[in-house]
Tab-separated table of C-alpha atoms and ligand atoms in Angstrom:
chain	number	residue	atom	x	y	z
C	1	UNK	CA	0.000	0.000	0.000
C	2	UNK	CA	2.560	2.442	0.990
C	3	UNK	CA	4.712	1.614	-2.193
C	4	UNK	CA	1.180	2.669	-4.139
C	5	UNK	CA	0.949	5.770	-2.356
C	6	UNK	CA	5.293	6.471	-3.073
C	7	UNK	CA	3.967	5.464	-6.673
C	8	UNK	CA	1.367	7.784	-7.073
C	9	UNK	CA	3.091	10.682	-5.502
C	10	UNK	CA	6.014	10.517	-7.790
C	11	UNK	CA	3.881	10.556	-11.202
C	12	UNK	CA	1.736	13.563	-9.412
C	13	UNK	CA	5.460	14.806	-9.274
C	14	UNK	CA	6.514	14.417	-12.863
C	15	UNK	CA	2.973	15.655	-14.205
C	16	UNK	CA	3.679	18.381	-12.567
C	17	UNK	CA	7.535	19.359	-13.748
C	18	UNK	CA	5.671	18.301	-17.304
C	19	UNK	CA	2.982	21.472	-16.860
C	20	UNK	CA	6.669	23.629	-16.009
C	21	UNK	CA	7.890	22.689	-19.179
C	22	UNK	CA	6.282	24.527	-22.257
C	23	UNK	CA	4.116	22.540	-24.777
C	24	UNK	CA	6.718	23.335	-27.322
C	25	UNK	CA	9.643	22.458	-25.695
C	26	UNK	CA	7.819	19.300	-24.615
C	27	UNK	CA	9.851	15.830	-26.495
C	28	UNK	CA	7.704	12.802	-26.253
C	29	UNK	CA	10.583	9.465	-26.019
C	30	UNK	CA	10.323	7.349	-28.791
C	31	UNK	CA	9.938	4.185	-27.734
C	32	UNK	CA	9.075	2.595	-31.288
C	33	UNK	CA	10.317	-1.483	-31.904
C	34	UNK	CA	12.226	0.774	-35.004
C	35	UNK	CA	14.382	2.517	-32.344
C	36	UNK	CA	18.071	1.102	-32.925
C	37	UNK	CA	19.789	-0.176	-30.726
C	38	UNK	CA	22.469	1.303	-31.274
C	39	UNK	CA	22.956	5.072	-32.244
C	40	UNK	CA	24.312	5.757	-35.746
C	41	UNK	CA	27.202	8.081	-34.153
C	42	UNK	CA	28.417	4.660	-32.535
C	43	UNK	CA	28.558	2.546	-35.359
C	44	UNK	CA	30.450	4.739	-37.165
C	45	UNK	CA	32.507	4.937	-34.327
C	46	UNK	CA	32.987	1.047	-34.144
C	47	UNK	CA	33.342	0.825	-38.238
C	48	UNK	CA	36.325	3.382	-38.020
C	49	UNK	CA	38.057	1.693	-35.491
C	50	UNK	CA	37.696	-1.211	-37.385
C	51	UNK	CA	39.371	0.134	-40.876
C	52	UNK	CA	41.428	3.007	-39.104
C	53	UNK	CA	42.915	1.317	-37.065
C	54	UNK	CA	44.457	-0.938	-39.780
C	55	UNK	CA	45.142	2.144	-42.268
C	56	UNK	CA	46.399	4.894	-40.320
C	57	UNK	CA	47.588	2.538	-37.496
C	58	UNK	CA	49.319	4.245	-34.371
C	59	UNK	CA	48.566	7.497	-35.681
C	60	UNK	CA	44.272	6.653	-35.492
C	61	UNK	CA	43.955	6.777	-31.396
C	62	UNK	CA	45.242	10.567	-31.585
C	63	UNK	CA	42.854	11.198	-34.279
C	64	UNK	CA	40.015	9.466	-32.872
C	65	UNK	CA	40.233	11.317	-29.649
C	66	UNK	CA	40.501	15.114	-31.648
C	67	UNK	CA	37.782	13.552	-34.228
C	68	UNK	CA	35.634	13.399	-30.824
C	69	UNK	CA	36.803	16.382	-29.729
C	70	UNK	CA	35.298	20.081	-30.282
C	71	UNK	CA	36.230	20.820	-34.017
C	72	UNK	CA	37.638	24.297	-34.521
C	73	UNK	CA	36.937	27.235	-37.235
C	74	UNK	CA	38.018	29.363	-39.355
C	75	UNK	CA	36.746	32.626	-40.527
C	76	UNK	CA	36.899	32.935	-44.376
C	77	UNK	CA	37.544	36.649	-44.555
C	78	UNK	CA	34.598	38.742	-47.189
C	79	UNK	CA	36.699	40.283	-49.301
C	80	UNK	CA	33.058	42.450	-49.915
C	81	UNK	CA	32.518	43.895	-46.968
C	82	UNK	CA	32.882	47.055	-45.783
C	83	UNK	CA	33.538	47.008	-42.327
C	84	UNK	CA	37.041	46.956	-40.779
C	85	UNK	CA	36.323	43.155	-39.831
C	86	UNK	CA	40.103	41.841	-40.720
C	87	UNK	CA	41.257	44.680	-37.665
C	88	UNK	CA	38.867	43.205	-35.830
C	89	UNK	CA	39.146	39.723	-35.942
C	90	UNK	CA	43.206	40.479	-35.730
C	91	UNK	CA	43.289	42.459	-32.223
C	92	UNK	CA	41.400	39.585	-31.262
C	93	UNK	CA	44.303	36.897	-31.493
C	94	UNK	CA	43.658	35.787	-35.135
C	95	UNK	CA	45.892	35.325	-37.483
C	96	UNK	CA	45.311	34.425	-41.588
C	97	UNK	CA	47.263	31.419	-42.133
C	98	UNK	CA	47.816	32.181	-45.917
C	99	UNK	CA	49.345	35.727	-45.556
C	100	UNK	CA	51.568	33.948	-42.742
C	101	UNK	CA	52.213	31.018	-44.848
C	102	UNK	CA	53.003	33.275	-48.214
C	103	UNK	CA	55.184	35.760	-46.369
C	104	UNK	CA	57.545	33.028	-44.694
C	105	UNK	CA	57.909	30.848	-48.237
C	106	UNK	CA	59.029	34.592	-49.353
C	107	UNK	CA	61.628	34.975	-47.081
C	108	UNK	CA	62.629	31.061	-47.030
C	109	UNK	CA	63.577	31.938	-50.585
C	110	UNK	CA	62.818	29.934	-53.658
C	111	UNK	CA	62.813	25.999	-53.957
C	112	UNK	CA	61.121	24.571	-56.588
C	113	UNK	CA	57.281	24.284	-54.884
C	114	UNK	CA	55.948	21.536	-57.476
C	115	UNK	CA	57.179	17.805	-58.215
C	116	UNK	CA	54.820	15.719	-60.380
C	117	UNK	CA	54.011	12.361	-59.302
C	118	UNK	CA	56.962	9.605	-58.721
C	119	UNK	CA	57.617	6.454	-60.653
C	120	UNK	CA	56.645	4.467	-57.795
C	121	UNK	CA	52.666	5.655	-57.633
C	122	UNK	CA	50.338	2.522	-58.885
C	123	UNK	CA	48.659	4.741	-61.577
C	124	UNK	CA	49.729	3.333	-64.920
C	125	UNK	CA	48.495	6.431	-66.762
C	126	UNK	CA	50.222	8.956	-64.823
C	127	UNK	CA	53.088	11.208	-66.785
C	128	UNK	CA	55.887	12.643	-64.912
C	129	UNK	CA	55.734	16.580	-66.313
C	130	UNK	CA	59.774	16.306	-66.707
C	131	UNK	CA	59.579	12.954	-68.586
C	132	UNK	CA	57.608	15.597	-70.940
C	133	UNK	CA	59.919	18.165	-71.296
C	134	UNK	CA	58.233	20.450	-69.887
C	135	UNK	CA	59.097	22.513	-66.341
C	136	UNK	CA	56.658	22.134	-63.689
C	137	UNK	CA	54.878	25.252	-63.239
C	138	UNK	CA	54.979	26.163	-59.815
C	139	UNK	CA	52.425	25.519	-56.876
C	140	UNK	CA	50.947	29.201	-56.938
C	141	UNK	CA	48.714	29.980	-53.754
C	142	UNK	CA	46.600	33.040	-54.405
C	143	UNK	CA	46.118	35.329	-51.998
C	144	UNK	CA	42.855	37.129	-52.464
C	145	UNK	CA	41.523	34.373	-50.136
C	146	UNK	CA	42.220	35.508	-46.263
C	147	UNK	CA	40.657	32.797	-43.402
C	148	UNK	CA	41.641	33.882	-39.869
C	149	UNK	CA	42.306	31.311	-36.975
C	150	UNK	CA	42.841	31.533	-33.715
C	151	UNK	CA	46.563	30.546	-32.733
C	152	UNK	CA	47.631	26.860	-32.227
C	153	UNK	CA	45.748	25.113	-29.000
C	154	UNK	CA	43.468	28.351	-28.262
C	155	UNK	CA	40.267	27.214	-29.303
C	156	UNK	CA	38.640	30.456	-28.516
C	157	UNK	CA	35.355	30.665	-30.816
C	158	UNK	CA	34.493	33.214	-33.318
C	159	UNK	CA	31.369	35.009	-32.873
C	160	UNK	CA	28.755	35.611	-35.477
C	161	UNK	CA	29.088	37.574	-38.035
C	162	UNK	CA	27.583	40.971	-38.252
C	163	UNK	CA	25.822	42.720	-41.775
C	164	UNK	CA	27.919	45.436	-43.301
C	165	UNK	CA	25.856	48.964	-43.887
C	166	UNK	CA	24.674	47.013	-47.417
C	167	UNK	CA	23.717	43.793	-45.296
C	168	UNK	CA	26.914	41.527	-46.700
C	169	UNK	CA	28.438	39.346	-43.733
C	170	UNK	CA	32.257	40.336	-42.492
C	171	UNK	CA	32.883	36.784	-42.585
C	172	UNK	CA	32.195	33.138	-43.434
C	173	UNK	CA	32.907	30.173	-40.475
C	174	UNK	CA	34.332	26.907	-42.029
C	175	UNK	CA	36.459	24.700	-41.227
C	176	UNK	CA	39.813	26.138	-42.478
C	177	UNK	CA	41.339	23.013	-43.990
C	178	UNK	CA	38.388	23.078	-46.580
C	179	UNK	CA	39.973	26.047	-48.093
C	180	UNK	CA	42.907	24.438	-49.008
C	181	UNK	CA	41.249	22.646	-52.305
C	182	UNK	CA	40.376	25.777	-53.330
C	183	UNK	CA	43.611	27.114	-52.623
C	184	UNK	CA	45.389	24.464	-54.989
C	185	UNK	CA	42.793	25.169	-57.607
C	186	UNK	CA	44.399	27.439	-58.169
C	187	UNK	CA	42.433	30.069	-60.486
C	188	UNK	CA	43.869	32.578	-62.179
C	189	UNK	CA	42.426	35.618	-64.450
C	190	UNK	CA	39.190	35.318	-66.793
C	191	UNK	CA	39.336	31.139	-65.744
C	192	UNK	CA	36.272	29.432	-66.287
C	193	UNK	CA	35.346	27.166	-63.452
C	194	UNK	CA	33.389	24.315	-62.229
C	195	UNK	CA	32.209	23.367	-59.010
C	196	UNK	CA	30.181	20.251	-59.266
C	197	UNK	CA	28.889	19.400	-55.749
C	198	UNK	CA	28.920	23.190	-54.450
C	199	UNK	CA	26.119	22.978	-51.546
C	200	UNK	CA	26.025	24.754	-49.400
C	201	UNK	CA	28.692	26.726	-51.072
C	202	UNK	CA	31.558	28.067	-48.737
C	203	UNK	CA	34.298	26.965	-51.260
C	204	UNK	CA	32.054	28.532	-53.550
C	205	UNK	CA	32.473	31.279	-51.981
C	206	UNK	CA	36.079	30.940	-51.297
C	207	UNK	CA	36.488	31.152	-55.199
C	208	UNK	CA	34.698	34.112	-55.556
C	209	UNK	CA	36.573	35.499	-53.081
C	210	UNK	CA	39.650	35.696	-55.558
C	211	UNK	CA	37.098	38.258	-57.854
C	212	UNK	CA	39.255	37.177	-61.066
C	213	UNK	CA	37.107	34.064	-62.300
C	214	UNK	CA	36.036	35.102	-65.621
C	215	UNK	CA	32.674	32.385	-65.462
C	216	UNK	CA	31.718	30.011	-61.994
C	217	UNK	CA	29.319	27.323	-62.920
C	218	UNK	CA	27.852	25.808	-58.866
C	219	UNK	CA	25.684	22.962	-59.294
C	220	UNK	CA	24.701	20.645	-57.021
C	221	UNK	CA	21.924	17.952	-57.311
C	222	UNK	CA	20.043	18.687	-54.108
C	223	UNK	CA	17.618	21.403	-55.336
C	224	UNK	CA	17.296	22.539	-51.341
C	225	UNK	CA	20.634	22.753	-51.130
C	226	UNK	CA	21.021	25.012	-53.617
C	227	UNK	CA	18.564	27.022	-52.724
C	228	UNK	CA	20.682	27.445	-49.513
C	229	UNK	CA	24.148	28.194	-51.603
C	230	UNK	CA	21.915	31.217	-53.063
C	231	UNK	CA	21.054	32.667	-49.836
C	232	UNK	CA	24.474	32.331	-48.469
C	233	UNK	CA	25.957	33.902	-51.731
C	234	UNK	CA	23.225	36.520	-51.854
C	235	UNK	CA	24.534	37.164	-47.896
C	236	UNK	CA	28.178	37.819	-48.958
C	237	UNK	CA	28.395	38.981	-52.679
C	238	UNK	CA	27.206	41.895	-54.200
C	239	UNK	CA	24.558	41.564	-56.871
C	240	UNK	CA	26.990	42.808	-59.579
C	241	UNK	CA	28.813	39.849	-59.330
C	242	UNK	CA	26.084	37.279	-59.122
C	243	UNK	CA	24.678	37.790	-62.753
C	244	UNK	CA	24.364	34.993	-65.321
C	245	UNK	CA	26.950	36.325	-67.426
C	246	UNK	CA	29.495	35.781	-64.214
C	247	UNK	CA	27.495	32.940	-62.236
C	248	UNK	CA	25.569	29.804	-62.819
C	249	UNK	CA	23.833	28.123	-60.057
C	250	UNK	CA	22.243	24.800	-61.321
C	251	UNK	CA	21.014	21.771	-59.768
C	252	UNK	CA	22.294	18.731	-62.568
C	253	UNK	CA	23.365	15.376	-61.524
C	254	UNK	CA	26.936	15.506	-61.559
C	255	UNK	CA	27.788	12.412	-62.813
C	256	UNK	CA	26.006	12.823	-66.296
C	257	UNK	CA	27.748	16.440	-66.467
C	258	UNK	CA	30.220	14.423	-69.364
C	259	UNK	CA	26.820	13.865	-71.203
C	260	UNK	CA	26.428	17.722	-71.153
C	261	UNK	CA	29.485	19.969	-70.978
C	262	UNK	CA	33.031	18.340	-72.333
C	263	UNK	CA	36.287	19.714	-72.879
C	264	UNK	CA	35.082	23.300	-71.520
C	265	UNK	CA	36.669	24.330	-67.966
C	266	UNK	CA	39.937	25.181	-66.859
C	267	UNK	CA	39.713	24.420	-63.458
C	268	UNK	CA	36.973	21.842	-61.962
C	269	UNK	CA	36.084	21.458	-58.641
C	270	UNK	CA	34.952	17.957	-57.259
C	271	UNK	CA	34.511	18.373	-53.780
C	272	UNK	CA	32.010	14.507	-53.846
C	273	UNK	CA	30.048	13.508	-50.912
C	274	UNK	CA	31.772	11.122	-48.325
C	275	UNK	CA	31.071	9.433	-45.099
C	276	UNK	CA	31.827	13.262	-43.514
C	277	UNK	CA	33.701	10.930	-40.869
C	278	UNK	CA	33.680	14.117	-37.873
C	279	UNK	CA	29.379	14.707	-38.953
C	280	UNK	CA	29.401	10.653	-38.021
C	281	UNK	CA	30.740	10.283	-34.693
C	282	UNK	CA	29.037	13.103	-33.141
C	283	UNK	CA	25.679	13.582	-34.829
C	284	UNK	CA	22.736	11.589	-35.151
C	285	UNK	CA	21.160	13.618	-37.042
C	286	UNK	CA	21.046	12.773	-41.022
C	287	UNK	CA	24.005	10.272	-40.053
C	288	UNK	CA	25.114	8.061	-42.777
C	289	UNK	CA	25.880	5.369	-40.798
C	290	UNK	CA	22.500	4.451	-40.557
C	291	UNK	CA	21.220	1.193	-40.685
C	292	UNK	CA	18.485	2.519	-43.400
C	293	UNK	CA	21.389	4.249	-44.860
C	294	UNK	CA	23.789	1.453	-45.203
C	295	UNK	CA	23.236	0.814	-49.056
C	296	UNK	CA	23.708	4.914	-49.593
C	297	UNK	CA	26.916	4.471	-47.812
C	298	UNK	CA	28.440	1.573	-49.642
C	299	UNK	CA	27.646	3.106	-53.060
C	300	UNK	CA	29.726	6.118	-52.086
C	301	UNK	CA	33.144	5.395	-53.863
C	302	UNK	CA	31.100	4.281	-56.993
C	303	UNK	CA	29.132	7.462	-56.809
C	304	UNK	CA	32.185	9.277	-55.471
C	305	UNK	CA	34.163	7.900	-59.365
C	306	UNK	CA	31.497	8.616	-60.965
C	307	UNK	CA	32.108	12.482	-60.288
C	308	UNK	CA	35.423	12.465	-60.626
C	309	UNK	CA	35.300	11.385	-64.083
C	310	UNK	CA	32.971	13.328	-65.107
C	311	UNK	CA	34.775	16.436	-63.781
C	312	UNK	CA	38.221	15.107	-65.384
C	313	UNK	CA	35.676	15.339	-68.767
C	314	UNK	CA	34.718	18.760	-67.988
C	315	UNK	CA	37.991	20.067	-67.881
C	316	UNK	CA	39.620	21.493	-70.839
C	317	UNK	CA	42.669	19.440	-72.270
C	318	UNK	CA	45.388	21.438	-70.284
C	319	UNK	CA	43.075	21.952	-67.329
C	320	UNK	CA	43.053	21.288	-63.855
C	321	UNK	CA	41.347	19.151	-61.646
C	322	UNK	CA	40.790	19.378	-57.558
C	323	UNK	CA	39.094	16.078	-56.223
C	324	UNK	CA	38.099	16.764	-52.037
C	325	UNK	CA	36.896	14.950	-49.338
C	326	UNK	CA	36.155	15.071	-45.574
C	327	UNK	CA	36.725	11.947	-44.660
C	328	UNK	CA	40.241	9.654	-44.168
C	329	UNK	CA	39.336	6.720	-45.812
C	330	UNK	CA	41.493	5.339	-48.458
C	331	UNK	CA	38.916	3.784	-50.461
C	332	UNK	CA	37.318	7.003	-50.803
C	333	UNK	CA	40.255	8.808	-51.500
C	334	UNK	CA	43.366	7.376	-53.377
C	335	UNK	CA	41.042	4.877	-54.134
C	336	UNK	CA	38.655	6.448	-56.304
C	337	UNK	CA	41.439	8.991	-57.773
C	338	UNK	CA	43.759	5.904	-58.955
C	339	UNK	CA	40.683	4.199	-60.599
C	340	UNK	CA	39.601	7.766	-62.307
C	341	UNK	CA	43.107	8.092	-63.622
C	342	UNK	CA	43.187	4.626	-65.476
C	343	UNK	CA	38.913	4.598	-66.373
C	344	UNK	CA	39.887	8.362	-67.578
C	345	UNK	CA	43.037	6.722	-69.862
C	346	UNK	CA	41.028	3.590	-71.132
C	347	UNK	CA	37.414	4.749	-71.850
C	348	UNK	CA	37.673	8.558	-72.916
C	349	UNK	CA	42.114	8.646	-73.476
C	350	UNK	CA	42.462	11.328	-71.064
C	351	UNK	CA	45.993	11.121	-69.868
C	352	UNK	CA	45.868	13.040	-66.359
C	353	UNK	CA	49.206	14.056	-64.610
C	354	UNK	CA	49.150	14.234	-60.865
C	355	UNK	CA	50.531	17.406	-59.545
C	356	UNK	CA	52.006	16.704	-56.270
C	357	UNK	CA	51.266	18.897	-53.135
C	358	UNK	CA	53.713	18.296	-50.854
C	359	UNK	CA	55.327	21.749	-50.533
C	360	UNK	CA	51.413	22.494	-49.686
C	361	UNK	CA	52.469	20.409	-46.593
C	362	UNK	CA	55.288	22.424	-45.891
C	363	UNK	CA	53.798	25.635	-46.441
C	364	UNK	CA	51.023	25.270	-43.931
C	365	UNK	CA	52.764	22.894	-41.203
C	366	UNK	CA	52.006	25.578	-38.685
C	367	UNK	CA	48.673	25.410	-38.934
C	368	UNK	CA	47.354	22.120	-39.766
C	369	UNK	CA	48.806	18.273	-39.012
C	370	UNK	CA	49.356	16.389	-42.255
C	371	UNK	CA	49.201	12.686	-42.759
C	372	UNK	CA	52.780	11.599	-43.344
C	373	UNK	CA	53.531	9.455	-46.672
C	374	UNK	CA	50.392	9.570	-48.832
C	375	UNK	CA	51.239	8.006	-52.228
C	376	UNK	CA	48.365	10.314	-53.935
C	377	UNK	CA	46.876	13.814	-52.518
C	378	UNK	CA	47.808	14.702	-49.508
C	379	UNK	CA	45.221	14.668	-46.364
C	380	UNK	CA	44.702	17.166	-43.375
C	381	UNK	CA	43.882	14.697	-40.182
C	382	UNK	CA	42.081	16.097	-36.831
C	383	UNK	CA	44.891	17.094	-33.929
C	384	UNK	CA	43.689	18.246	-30.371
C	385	UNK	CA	46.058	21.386	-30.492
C	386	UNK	CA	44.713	21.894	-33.890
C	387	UNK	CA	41.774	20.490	-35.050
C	388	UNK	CA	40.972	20.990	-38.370
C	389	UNK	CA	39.490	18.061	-41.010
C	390	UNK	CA	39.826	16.165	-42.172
C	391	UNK	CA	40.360	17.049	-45.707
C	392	UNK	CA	41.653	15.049	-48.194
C	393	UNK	CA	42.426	16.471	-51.976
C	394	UNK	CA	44.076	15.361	-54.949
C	395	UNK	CA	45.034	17.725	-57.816
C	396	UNK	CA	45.218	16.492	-61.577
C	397	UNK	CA	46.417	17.869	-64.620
C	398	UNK	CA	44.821	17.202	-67.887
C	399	UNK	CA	47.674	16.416	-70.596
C	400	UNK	CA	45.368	15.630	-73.417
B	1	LIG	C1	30.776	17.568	-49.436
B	1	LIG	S1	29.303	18.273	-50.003
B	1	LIG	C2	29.868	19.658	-50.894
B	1	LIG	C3	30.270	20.806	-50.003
B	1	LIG	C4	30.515	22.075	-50.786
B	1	LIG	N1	31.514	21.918	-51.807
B	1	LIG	C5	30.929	23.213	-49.854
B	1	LIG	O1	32.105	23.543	-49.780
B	1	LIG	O2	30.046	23.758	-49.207
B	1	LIG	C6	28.813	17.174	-51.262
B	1	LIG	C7	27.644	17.671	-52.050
B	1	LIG	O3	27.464	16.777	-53.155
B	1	LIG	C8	26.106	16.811	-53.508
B	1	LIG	N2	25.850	15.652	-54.379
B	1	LIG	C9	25.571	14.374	-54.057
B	1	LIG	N3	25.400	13.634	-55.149
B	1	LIG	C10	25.583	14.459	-56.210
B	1	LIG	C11	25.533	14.297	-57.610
B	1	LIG	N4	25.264	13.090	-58.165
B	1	LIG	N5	25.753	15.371	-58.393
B	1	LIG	C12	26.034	16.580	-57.856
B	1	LIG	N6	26.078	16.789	-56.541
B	1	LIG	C13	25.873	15.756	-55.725
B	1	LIG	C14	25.388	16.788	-52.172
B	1	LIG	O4	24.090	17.302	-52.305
B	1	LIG	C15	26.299	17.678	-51.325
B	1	LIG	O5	25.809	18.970	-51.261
């Protein structure tokens, strides 16, 4: 009886705390047979450890603990504002890595920034630029792009940024590793560009940042996501620059692009979608590690090909093509670029150079950990004192 009464009390109790809680706010447990067992963050968790821990070896525990860890920003500088953000964000403790990466290679002096890819990569289709007579042309890092970060283990956050007087944003919050493909794009005056998978768009808006692209094409296949790339443009760019002359936003299937545009960019972005391994371990939310996802997931690298090559196709013979990730897996990464390179060579006789980016390594040691020995690309990987990625890109020449 007296349990009954202890009983009855304590649900009087919790109806109660429910009528302090407003309606709205109110989250009614799921208790559904569907519920998994286990959350999606920890199966990715448990599927990492799994191939991680055989590919990256001792260097995964260090990751895994900063790929758990609070991720840290960087602000992509608006070139379009008006406001005296760059001061701002300066006499706060931020630096921009690519000013402070340019000005030390300056006064390092001049060793030759580009090697093409050595005899002993795997891709039988790959031409070694000297073995062509011709001179590497060197790594060039332009440096209309600015991104400020906050020094080595501070991980002070930025706060949001504020309109200018004609409403564009001071600044753009990404993590600063994902500048780097656009960095070793590489674009140069009256270019024309593509950027195949842009949603939501902040290396779009990285490129437009450079304000020398003679004609961006952004698609993306997810009509709601390109929706959102137009807001966030409209937020940063003036209008003047976001006509159709300048700008294309479209919303195509990549991988048929080589059924529509061939032979027509100089510079192509593929930045493909991945397993987003940081998005996996700590969000549940629209996590593709998924049981209902699982299919999705192990279609990626196909998907992830598919892309690539039709990119490679887009390009202009002579062109130059950026292939990006965010995740560290090899199968996604060297993986898909080495089959691309000999598909590209068989099917359509596209003989692709690799251009290799270590100096890139060297140039930004200070602000981002590298993974050592890469045969292909190179890869930013998550580091507690600086905890950026990871990134992984590749950069390929087009030779015919
Ligand atoms: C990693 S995200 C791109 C991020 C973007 N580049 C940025 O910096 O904001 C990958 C994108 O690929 C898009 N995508 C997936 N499949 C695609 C396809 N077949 N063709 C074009 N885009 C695709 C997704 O909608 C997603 O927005």
């Amino acid at each position: 009886m007296a349990l009954l009464c202890d009983t009855r009390l304590l649900l009087r109790k919790v109806k109660d705390l429910r009528c302090l809680t407003p309606r709205r706010n109110r989250v009614k447990e799921k208790w559904a047979a569907t519920r998994p067992k286990y959350p999606s963050t920890t199966l990715a968790l448990r599927y990492f450890d799994n191939t991680y821990g055989l590919q990256l070896g001792q260097l995964w525990p260090s990751i895994r603990v900063a790929l758990l860890s609070e991720k840290k920003y960087g602000a992509l500088f608006n070139n379009f504002c008006q406001d005296p953000v760059f001061d701002n964000l300066e006499a706060q403790g931020c630096r921009d890595f690519i000013i402070d990466a340019n000005t030390e290679e300056m006064i390092c002096a001049a060793e030759p920034s580009e090697v093409v890819a050595d005899e002993k990569s795997s891709c039988g289709s790959m031409k070694k630029s000297d073995s062509e007579g011709q001179p590497p042309a060197p790594l060039q890092l332009t440096s209309q792009m600015r991104c400020l970060v906050f020094p080595r283990g501070d991980i002070t956050r930025f706060k949001p940024a504020r309109p200018d007087g004609f409403g564009l944003l001071g600044y753009y919050l990404m993590d600063a590793a994902s500048l780097l493909p656009c960095l070793v794009l590489d674009v140069r005056d009256g270019h024309s560009v593509l950027d195949l998978c842009a949603a939501p768009g902040g290396k779009t808006l990285a490129l437009l940042q450079t304000q020398c692209i003679g004609f961006l094409c952004a698609n993306d296949s997810s009509v709601s996501r390109t929706l959102r790339l137009r807001r966030t443009l409209h937020s940063y760019v003036p209008k003047m620059y976001l006509n159709e002359e300048k700008l294309q936003i479209t919303s195509y299937d990549g991988t048929e692009w080589g059924e529509i545009e061939r032979n027509t960019y100089d510079r192509v972005l593929v930045d493909v979608p991945c397993t987003t391994d940081r998005h996996s371990v700590t969000e549940n939310d629209n996590n593709i590690f998924r049981k209902n996802r699982s299919g999705e997931r192990q279609r990626l690298p196909r998907l992830q090909l598919d892309l690539l090559l039709a990119g490679i196709r887009a390009a202009n013979p002579g062109g130059e093509i950026v292939y990006s990730t965010c995740t560290l897996s090899e199968i996604q990464n060297q993986n898909v670029v080495k089959e691309a390179i000999s598909v590209a060579q068989e099917n359509h006789n596209i003989t692709l150079q690799v251009v290799n980016l270590n100096p890139l390594t060297h140039l930004f040691r200070k602000t981002f950990h590298f993974a050592p020995d890469l045969d292909l690309g190179v890869m930013v990987v998550p580091h507690l004192a600086a905890n950026f990625g990871p990134i992984y890109m590749c950069k390929l020449r087009r030779l015919t």
